[in-house]
XYZ file of N, CA and C in Angstrom:
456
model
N 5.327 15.717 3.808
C 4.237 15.109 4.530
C 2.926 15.471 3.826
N 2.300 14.103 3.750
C 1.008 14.920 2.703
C -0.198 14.475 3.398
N -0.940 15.622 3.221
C -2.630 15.676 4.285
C -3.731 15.059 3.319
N -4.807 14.903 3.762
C -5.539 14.338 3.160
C -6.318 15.152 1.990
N -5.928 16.586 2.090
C -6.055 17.767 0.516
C -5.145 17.226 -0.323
N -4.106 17.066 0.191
C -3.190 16.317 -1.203
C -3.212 14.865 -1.504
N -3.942 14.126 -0.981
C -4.318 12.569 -1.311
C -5.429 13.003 -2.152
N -6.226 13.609 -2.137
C -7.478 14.127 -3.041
C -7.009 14.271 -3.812
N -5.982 15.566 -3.988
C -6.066 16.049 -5.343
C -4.819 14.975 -6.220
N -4.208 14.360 -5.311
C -3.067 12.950 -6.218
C -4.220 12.398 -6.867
N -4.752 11.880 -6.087
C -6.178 10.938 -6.677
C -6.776 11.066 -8.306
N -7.145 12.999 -8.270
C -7.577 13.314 -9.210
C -6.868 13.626 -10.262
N -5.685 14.287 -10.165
C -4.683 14.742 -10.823
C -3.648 14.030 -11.171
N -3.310 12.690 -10.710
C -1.849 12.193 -10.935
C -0.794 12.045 -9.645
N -0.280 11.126 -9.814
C 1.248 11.552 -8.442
C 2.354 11.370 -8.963
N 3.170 12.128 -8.292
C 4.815 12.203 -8.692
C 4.998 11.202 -9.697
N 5.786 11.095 -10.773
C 6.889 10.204 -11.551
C 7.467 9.184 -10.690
N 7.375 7.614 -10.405
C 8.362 7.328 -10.021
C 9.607 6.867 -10.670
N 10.648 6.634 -9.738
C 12.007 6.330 -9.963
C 12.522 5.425 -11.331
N 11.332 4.502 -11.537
C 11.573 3.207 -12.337
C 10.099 2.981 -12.457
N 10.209 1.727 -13.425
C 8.826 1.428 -13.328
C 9.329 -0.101 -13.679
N 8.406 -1.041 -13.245
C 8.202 -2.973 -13.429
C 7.102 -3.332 -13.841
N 6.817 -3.594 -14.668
C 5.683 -4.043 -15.945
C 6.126 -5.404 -15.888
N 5.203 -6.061 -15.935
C 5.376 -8.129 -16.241
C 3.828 -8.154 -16.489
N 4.205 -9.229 -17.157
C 2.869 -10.078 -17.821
C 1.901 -10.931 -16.878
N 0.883 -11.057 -17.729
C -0.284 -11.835 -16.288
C 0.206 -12.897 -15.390
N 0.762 -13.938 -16.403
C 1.309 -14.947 -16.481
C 2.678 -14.576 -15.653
N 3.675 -14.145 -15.709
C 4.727 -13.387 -14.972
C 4.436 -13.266 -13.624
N 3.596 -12.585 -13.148
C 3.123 -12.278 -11.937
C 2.198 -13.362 -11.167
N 1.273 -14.452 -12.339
C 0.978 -15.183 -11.092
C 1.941 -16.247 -10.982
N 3.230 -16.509 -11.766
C 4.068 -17.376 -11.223
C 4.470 -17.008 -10.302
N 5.247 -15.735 -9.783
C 6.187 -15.009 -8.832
C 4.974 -14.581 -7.706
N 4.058 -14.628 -7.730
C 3.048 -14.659 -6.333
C 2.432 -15.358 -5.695
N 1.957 -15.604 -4.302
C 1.157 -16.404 -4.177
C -0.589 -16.315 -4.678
N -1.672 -17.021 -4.162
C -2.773 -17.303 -5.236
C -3.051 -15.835 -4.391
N -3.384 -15.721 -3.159
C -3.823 -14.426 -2.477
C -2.840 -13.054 -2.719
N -1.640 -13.305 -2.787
C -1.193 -12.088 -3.270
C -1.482 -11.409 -4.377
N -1.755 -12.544 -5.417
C -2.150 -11.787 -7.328
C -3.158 -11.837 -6.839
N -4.647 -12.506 -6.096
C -5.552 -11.541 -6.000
C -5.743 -10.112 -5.513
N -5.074 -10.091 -4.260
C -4.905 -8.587 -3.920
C -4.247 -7.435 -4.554
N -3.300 -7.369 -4.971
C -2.123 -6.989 -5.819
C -2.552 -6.904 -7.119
N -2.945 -8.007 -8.154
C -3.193 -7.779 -9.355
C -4.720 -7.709 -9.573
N -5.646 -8.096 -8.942
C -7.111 -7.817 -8.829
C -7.760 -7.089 -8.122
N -7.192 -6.350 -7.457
C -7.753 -5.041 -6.338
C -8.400 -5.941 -5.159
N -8.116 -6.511 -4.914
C -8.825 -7.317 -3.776
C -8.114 -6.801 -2.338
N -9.024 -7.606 -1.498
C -8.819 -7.635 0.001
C -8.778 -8.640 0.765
N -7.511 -8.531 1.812
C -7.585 -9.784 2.764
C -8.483 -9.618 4.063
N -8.762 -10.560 4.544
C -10.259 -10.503 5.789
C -9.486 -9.892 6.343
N -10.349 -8.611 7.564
C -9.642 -8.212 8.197
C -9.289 -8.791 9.284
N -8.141 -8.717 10.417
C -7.269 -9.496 11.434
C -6.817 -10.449 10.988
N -6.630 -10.706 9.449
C -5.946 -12.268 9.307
C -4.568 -11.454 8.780
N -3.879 -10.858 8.584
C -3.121 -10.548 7.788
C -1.806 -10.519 8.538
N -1.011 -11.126 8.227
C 0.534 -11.477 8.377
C 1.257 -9.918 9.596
N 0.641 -8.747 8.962
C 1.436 -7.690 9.788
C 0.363 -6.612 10.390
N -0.948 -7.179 10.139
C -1.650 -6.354 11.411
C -1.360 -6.477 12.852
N -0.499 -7.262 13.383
C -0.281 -7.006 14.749
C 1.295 -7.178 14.423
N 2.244 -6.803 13.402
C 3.200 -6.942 14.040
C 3.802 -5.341 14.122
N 4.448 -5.400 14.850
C 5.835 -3.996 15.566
C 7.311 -4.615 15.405
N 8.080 -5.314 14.437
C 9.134 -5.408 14.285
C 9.625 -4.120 13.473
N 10.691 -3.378 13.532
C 11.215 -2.524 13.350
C 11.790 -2.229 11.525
N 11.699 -1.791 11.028
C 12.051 -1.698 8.951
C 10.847 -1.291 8.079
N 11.501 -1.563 7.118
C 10.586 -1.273 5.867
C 9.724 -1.923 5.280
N 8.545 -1.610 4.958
C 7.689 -2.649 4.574
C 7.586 -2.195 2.789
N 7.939 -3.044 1.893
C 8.449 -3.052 0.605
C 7.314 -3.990 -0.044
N 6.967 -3.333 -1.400
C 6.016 -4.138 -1.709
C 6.456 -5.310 -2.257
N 5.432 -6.415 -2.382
C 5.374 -7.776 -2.302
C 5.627 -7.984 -3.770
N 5.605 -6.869 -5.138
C 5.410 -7.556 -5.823
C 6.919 -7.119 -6.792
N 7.216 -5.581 -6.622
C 8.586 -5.377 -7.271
C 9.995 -5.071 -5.569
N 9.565 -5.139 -4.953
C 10.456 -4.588 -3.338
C 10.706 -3.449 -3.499
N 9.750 -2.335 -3.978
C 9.882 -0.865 -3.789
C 9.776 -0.675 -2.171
N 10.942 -0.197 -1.453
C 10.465 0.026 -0.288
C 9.123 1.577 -0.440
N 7.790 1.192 0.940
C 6.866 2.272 0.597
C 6.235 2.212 2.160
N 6.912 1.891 3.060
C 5.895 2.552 3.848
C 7.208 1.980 5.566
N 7.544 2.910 6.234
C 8.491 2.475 7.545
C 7.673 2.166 8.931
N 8.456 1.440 9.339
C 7.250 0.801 10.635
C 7.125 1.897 11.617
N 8.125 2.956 11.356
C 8.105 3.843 12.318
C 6.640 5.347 12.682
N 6.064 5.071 11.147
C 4.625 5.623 10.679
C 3.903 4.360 10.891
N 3.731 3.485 11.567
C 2.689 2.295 11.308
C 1.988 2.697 12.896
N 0.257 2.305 12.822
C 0.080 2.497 14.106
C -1.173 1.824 14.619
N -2.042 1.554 15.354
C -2.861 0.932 15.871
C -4.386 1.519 15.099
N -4.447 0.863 14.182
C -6.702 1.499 14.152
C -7.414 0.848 14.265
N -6.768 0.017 14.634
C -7.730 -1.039 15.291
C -8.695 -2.118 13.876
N -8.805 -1.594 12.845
C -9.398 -2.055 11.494
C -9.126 -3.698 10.985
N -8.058 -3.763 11.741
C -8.257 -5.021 11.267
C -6.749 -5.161 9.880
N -6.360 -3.848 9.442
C -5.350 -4.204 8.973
C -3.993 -3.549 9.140
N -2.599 -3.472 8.607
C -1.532 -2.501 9.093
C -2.201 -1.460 8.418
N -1.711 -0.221 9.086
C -2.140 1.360 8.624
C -0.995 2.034 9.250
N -1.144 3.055 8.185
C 0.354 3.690 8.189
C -0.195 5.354 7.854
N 0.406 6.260 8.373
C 0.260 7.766 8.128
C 0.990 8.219 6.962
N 2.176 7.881 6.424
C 2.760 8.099 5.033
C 4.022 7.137 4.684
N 3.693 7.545 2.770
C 4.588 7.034 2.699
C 6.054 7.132 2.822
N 7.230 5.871 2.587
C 8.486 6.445 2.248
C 9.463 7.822 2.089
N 8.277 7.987 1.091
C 8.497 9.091 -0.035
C 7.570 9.294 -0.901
N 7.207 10.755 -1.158
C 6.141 10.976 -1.878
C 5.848 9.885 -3.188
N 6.671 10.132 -4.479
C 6.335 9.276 -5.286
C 6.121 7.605 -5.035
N 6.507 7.178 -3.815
C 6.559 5.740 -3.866
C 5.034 4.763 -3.976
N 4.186 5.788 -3.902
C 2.921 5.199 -3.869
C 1.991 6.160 -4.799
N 1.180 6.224 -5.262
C 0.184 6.601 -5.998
C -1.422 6.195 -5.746
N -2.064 7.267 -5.627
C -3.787 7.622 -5.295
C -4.529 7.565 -6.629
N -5.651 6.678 -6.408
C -6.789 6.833 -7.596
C -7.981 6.866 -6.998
N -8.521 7.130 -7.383
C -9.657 7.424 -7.348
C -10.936 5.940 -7.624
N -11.695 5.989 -6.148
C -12.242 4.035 -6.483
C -13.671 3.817 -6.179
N -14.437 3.817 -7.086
C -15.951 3.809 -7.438
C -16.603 2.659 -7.395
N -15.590 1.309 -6.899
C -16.110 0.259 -6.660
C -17.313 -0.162 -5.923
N -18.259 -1.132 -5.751
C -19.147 -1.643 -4.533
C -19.885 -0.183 -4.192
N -20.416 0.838 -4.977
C -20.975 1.701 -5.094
C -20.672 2.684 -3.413
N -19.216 2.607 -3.360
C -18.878 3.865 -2.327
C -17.824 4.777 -3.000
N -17.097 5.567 -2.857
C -16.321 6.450 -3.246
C -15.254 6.905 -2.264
N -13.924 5.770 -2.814
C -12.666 5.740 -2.150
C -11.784 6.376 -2.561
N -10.337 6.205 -2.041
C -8.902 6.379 -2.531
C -8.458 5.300 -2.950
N -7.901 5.212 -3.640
C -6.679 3.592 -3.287
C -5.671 3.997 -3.217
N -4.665 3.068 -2.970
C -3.249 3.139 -2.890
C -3.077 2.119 -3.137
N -1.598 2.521 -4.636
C -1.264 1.566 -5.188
C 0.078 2.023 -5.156
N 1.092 0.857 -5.659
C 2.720 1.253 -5.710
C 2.569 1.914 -6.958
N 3.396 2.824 -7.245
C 3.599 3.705 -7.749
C 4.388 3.230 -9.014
N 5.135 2.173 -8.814
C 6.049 1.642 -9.542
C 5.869 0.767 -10.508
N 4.936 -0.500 -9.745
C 4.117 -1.438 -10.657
C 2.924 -1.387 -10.916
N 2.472 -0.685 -10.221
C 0.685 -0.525 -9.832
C 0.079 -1.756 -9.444
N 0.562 -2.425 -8.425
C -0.002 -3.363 -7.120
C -0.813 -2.858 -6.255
N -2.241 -2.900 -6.244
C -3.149 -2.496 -5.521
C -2.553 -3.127 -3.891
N -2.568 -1.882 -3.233
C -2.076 -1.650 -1.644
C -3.186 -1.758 -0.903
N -4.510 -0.683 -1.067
C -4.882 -0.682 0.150
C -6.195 0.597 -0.219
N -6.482 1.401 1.131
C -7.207 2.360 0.609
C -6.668 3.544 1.766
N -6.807 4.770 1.180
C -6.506 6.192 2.151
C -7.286 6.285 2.779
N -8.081 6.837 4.016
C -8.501 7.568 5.014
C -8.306 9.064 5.501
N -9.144 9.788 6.002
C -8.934 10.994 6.717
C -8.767 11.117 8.316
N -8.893 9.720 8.670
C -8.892 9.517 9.936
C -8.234 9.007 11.084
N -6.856 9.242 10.216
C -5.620 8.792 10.564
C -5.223 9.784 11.558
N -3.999 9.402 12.639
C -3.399 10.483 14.338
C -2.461 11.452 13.271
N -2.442 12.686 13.793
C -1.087 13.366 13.530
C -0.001 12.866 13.266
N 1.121 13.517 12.315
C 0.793 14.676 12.035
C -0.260 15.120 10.689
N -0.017 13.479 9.923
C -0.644 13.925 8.571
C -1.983 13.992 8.467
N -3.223 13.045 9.983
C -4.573 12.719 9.218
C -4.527 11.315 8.694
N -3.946 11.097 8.131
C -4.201 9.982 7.116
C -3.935 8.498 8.212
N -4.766 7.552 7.480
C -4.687 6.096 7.563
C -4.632 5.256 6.094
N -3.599 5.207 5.944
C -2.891 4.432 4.582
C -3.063 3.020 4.857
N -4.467 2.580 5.095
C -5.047 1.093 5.255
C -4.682 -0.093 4.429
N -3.253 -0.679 4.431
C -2.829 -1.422 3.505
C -2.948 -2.797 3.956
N -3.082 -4.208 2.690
C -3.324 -5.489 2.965
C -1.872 -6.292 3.464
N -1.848 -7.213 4.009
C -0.417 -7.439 4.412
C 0.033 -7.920 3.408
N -0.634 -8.897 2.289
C -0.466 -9.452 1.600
C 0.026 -8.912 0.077
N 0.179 -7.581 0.422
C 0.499 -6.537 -0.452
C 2.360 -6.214 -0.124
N 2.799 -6.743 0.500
C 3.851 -6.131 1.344
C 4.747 -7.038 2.336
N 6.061 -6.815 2.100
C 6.965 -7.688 3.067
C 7.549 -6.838 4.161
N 7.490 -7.251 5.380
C 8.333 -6.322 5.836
C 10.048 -6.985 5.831
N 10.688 -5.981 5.516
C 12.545 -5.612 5.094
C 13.184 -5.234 6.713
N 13.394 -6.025 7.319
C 14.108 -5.611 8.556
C 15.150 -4.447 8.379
N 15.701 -3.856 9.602
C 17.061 -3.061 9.259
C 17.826 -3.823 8.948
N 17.982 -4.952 9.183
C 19.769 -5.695 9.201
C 19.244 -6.462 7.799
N 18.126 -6.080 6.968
C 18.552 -6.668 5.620
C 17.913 -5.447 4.611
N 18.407 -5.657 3.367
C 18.031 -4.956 2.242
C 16.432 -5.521 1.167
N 16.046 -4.438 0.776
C 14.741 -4.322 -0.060
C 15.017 -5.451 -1.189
């Protein structure tokens, strides 16, 4: 379980190795996405907030990213912040996601990206419920949710 001291120092330092890694070409990725997903995903972008496919949903599984199906985040950590998008307290599993560090629009963020392809997710928070702190503020459009009764 990781607190928001260890989203810092991932940020600054690096995160876990993951499992595999999925590299594709520009061209690769905006065939296999939609126009809003390669913006979010491959351009760091954002969807408006309350429009997004799984800010209000509570169906039960894994939410796997949109762009390789790394599963990275279970509905069972997903929770209400009211923000406008899904937010989640952690991931999967440590390595499944990765923290950088984001100097954009002259504020000073986290991001969260998959770990695997580096599909911009979302951004960290400190202001997330127990146990971890955190609000793992991710776009829906970043992400499918994987029911139980099917596979990633």
């Amino acid at each position: 379980m990781q607190t928001w001291n260890d989203v810092i120092r991932l940020a600054n330092n690096g995160s876990p190795a993951p499992e595999r890694r999925v590299e594709k070409t520009d061209a690769e990725w905006k065939q296999q996405l939609t126009a809003e997903q390669y913006h979010v995903t491959r351009q760091h972008g954002t969807e408006r907030a309350f429009t997004g496919e799984y800010c209000e949903a509570h169906e039960a599984g894994l939410y796997a990213c949109v762009c390789c199906g790394t599963p990275l985040y279970d509905s069972r950590t997903k929770f209400e912040s009211g923000t406008g998008w899904p937010s989640f307290t952690q991931p999967v599993q440590e390595n499944a996601i990765k923290y950088k560090k984001d100097t954009s629009y002259g504020m000073v963020r986290v991001e969260v990206l998959c770990n695997v392809c580096d599909a911009h997710q979302g951004h960290a928070f400190p202001d997330g419920p127990p146990p971890t702190g955190l609000r793992l503020c991710i776009n829906s459009a970043s992400i499918k949710l994987v029911s139980e009764k099917q596979e990633a």
